[in-house]
Structures are given as structure tokens and as C-alpha cells.
PDB file of C-alpha atoms in Angstrom:
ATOM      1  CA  UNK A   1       9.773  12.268   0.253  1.00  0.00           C
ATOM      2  CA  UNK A   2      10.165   8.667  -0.318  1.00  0.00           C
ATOM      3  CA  UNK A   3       7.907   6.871  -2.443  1.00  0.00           C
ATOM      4  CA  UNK A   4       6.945   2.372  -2.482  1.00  0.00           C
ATOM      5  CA  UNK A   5       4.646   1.152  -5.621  1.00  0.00           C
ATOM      6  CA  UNK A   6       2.690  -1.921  -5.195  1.00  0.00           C
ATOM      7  CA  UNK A   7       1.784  -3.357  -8.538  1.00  0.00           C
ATOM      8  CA  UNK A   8      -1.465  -5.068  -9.217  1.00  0.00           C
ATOM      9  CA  UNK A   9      -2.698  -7.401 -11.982  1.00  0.00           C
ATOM     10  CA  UNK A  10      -5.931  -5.709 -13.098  1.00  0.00           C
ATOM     11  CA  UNK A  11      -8.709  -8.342 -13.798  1.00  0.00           C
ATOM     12  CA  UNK A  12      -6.834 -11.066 -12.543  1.00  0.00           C
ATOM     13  CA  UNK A  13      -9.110 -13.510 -10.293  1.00  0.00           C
ATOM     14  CA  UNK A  14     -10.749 -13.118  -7.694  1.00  0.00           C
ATOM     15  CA  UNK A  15     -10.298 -15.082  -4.373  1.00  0.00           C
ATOM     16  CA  UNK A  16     -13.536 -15.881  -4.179  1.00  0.00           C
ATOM     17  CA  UNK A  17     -17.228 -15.491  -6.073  1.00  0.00           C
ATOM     18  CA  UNK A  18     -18.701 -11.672  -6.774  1.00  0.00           C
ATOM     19  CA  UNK A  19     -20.442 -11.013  -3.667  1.00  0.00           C
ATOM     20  CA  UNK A  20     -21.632  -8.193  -2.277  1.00  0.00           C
ATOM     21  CA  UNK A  21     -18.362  -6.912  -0.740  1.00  0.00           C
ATOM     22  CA  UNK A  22     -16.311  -6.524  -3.357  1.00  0.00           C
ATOM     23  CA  UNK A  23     -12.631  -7.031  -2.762  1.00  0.00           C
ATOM     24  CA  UNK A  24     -11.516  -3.777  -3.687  1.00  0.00           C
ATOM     25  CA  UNK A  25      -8.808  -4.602  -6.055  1.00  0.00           C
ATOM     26  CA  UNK A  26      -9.527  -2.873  -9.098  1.00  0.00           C
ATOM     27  CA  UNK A  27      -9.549   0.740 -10.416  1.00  0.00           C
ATOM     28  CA  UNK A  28     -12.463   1.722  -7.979  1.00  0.00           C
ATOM     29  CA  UNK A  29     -10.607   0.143  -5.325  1.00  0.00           C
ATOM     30  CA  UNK A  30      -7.566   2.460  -6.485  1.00  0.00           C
ATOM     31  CA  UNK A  31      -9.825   5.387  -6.438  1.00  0.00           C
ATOM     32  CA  UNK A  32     -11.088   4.499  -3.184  1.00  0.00           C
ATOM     33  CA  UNK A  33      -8.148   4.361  -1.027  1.00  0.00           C
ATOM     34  CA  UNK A  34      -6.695   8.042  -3.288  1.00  0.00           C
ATOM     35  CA  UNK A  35      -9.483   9.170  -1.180  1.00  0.00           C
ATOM     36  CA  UNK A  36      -8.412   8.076   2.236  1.00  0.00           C
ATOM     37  CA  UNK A  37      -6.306  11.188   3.737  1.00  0.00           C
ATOM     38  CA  UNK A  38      -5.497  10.869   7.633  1.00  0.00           C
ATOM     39  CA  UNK A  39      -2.898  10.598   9.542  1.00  0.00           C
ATOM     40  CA  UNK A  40      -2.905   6.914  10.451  1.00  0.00           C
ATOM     41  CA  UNK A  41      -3.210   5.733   6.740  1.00  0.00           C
ATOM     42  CA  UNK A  42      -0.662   5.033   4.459  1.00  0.00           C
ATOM     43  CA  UNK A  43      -1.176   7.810   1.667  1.00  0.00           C
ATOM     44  CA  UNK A  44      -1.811   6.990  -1.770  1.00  0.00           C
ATOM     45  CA  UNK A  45       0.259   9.465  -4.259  1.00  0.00           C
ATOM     46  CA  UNK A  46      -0.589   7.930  -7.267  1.00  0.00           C
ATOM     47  CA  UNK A  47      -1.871   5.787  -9.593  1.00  0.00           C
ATOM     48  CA  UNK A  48      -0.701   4.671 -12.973  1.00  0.00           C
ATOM     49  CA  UNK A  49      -3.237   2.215 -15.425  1.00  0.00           C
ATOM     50  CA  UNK A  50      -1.958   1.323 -18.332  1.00  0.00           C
ATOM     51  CA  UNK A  51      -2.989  -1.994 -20.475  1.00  0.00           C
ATOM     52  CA  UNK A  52      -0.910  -4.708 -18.291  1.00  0.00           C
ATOM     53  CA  UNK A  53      -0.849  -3.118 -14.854  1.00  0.00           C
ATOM     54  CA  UNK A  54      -2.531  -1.052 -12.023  1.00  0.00           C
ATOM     55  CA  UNK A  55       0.944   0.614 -10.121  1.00  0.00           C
ATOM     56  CA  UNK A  56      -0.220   2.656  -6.762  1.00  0.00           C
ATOM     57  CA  UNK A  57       2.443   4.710  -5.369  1.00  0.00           C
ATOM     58  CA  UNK A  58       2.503   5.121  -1.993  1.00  0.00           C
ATOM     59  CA  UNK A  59       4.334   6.902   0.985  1.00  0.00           C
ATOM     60  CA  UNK A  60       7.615   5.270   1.603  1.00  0.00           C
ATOM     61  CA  UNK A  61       7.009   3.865   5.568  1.00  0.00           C
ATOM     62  CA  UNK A  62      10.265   2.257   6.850  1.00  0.00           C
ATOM     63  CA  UNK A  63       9.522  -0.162   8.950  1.00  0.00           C
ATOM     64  CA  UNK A  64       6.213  -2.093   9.958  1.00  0.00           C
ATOM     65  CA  UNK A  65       4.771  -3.334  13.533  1.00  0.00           C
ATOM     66  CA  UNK A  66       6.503  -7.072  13.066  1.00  0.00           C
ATOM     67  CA  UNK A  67       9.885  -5.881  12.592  1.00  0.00           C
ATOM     68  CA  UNK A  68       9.399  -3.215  15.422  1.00  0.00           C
ATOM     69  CA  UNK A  69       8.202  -6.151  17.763  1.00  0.00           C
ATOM     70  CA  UNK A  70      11.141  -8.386  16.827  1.00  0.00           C
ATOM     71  CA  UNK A  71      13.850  -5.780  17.961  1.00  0.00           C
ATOM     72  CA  UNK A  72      11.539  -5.816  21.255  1.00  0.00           C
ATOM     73  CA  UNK A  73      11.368  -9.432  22.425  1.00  0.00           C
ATOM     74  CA  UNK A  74      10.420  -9.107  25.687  1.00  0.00           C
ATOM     75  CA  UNK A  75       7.378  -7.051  24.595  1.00  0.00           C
ATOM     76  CA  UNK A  76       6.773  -3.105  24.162  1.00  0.00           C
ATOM     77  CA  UNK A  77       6.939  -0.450  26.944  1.00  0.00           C
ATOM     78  CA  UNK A  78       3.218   0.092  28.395  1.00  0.00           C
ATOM     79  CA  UNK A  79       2.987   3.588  26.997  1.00  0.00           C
ATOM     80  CA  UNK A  80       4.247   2.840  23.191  1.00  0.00           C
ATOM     81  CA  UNK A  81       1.201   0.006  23.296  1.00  0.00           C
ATOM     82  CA  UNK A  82      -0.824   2.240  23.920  1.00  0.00           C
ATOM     83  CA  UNK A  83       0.321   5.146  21.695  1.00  0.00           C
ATOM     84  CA  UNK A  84       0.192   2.448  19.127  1.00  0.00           C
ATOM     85  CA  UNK A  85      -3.363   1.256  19.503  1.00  0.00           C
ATOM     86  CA  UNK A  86      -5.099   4.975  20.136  1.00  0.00           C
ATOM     87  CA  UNK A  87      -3.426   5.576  16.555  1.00  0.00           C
ATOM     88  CA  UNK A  88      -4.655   2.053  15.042  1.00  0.00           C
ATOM     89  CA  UNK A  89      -8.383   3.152  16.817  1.00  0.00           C
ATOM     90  CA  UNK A  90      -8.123   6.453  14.989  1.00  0.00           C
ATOM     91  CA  UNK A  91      -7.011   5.071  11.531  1.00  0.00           C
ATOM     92  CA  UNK A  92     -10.039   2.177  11.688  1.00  0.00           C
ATOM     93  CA  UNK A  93     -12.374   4.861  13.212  1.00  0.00           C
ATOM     94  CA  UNK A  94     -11.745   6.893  10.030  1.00  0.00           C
ATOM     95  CA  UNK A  95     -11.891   4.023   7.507  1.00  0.00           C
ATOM     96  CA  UNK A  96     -14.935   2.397   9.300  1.00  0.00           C
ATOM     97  CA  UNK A  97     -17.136   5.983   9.085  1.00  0.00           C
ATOM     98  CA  UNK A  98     -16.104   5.235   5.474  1.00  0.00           C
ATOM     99  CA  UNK A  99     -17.767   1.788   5.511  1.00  0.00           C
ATOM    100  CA  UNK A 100     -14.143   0.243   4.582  1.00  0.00           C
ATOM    101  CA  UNK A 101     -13.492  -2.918   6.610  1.00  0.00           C
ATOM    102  CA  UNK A 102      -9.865  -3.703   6.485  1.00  0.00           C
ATOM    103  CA  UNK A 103     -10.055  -7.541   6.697  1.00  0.00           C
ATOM    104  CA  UNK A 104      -6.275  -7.493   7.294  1.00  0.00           C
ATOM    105  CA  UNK A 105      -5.218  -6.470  10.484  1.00  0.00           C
ATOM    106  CA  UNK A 106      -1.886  -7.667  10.955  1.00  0.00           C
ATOM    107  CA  UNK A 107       1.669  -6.736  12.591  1.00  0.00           C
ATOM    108  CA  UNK A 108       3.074  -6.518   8.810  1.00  0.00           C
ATOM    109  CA  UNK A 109       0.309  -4.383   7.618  1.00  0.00           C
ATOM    110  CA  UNK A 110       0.460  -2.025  10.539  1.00  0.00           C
ATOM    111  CA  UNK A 111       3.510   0.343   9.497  1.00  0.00           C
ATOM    112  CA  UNK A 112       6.013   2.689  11.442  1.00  0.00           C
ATOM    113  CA  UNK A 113       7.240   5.793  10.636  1.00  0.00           C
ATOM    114  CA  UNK A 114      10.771   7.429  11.802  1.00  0.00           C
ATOM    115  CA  UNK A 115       8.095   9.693  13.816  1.00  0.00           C
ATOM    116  CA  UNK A 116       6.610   6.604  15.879  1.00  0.00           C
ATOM    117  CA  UNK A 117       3.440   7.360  13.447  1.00  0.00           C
ATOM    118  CA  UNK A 118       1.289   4.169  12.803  1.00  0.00           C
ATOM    119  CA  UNK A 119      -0.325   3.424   9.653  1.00  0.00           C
ATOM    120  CA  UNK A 120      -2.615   1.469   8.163  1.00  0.00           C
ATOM    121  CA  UNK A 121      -1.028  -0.363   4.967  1.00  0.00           C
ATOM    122  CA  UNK A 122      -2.739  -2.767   2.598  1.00  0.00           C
ATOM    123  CA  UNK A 123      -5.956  -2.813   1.734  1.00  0.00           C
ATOM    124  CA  UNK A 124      -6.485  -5.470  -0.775  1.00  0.00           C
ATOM    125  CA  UNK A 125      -8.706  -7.648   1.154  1.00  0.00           C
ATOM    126  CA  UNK A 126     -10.784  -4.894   2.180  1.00  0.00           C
ATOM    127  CA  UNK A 127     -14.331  -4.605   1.793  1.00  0.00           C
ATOM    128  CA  UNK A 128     -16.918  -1.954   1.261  1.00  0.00           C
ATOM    129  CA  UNK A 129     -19.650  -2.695   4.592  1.00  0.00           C
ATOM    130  CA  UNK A 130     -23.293  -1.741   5.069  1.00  0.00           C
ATOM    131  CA  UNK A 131     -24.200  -2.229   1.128  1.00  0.00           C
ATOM    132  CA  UNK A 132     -26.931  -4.525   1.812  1.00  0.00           C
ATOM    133  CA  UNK A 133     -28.639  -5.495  -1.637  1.00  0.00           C
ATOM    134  CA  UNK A 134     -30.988  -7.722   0.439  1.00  0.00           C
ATOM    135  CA  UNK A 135     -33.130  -8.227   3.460  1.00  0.00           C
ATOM    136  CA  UNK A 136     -31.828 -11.594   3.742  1.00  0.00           C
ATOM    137  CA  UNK A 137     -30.381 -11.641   7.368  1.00  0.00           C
ATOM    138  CA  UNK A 138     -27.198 -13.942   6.147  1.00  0.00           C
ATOM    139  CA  UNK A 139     -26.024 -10.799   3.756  1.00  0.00           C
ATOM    140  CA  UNK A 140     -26.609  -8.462   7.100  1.00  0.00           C
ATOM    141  CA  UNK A 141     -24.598 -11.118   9.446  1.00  0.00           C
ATOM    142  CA  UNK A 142     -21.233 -11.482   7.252  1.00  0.00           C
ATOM    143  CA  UNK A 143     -20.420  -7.894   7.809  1.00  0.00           C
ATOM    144  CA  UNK A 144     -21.210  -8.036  11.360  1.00  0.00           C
ATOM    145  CA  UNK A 145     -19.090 -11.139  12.010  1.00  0.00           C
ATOM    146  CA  UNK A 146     -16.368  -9.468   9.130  1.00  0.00           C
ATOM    147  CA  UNK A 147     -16.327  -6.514  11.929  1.00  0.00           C
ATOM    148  CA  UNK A 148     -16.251  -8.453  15.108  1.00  0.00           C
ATOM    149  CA  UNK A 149     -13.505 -10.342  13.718  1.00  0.00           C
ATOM    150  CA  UNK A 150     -11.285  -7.304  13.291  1.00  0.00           C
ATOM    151  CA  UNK A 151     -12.227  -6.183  16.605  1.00  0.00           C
ATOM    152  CA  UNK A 152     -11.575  -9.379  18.667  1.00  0.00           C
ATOM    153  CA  UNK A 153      -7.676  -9.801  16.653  1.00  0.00           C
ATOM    154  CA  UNK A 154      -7.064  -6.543  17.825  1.00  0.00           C
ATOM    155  CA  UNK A 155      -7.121  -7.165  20.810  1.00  0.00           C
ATOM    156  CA  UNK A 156      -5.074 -10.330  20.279  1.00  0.00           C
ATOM    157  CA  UNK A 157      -2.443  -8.261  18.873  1.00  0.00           C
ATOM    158  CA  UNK A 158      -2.585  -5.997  21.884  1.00  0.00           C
ATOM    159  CA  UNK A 159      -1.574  -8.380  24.495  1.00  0.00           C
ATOM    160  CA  UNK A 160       0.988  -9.877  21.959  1.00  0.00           C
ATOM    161  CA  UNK A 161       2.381  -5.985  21.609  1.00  0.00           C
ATOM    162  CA  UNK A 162       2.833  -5.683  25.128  1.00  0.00           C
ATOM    163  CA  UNK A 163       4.015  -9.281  26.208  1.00  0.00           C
ATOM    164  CA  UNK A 164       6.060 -10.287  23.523  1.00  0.00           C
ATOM    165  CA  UNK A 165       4.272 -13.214  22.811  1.00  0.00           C
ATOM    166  CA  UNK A 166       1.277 -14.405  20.258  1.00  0.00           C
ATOM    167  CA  UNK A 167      -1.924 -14.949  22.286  1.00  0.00           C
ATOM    168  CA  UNK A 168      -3.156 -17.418  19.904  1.00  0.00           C
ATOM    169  CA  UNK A 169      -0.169 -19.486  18.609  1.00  0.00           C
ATOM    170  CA  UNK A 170      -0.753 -20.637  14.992  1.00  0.00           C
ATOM    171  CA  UNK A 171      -4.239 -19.028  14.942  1.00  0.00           C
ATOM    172  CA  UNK A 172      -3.406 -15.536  13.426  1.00  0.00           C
TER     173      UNK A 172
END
């Protein structure tokens, strides 16, 4: 079985301030996603600290959703979309029960195996959800708007899958 590493810069900065999703980027983060097992996730082998560098070694995936639309220009047949999108639904249905938000749904982090198997790849941006420190509503809101987000440019990609083209030029 193939194997693809993705090196990461421990302790390098942040994006943005501390808050209370934390990017998961670190050696949590690492430990985190060794946890995630399903069949619509991109598996996580292994992962190698030393001093310098955080190396995770994943399943080798060949190709992702982008390059499978591009050799399909006039759009997808009806049936892969939706063999697609049940197996996207499944993979966020797992990670979500998890309290993982992905924060990243897009064509190039959406991967496809030989099989036709979907996967979800890349989950740097992502964010633990429902930790709520506080009983300020503004804490609550973010990870409700965080998760309607992901939701609505799902179904952007969707229609894009299916006709070819971006719903939203520019926009995603």
C-alpha cells in the first residue's frame, strides 16, 4: 500500500489569535485525526515528531475531486454525484459526531480512490465544535455559522459536480 507524508512546522504561527477552536495543527491535532478510522477519511498511518518537524503519513489517494471534474467538463453522470455526496455525508456525519468541523470543504481536499471511494483529506483548518468555555452567545454563534457554512458550500459544490460549472464564480 502506497503511502503520502504531509510535513508540518510544529509551533509555527497561527493564522489567527488562540480561540476557542483551536486549529488543530499540532501534536493533539496529529493524535486526533490517528483516531479517525472510516471509510470516507483519508487514514492516518503514522506520525513521526522529532525536534524540527511533525511528518503524518497518510494513505496514498491518487487522484482528488478537481482533477476528476476536469477530465469531466460537461459535468458528472447523475448517479456518480450522487455516489459522491452520500460518501462525503457519511465521512462529515462521522467527523461531525466527533465534534470535528472540517472548515475546508473543497474539490482538492475531497480525494478519489482507484475504487471510486471518496475521502476526506486535510484537516488543518479544522476545528474542535461544541467546546463552549462561555455562555456568551457570540462563542455559541461562530460554530453555528462555522457549520452552516460547510453545509451551504456543499451544496455549491453539488450543482458544480453535476453541471460542470462553479455556482458561485470567484466566491469559493
Amino acid at each position: 500500500m502506497s503511502r503520502a507524508c504531509r510535513l508540518l512546522q510544529p509551533g509555527a504561527p497561527r493564522d489567527k489569535p488562540q480561540t476557542v477552536e483551536q486549529p488543530l495543527r499540532d501534536e493533539h491535532a496529529a493524535s486526533l485525526l490517528k483516531g479517525l478510522k472510516h471509510a470516507n477519511i483519508v487514514l492516518l498511518h503514522d506520525i513521526i515528531h522529532t525536534k524540527e518537524t511533525l511528518t503524518l503519513v497518510f494513505e496514498y489517494v491518487h487522484t482528488d475531486l478537481c482533477q476528476y471534474m476536469d477530465k469531466h467538463p460537461g459535468g458528472l453522470h447523475p448517479d456518480n454525484v450522487k455516489l459522491f455526496l452520500f460518501q462525503l455525508l457519511r465521512g462529515l456525519s462521522y467527523i461531525h459526531q466527533r465534534y470535528i468541523l472540517h472548515r475546508d470543504l473543497k474539490p482538492q481536499n475531497l480525494l478519489i480512490s482507484d475504487t471510486g471511494e471518496l475521502k476526506l483529506a486535510d484537516f488543518v483548518t479544522a476545528v474542535l465544535r461544541g467546546l463552549v468555555l462561555s455562555d456568551k452567545w457570540e462563542v455559541r454563534q461562530t460554530t453555528v455559522e462555522i457549520h452552516g457554512r460547510e453545509e451551504r458550500h456543499l451544496g455549491y459544490k453539488t450543482i458544480q459536480a453535476r453541471t460542470g460549472k462553479p455556482v458561485l464564480v470567484g466566491e469559493l
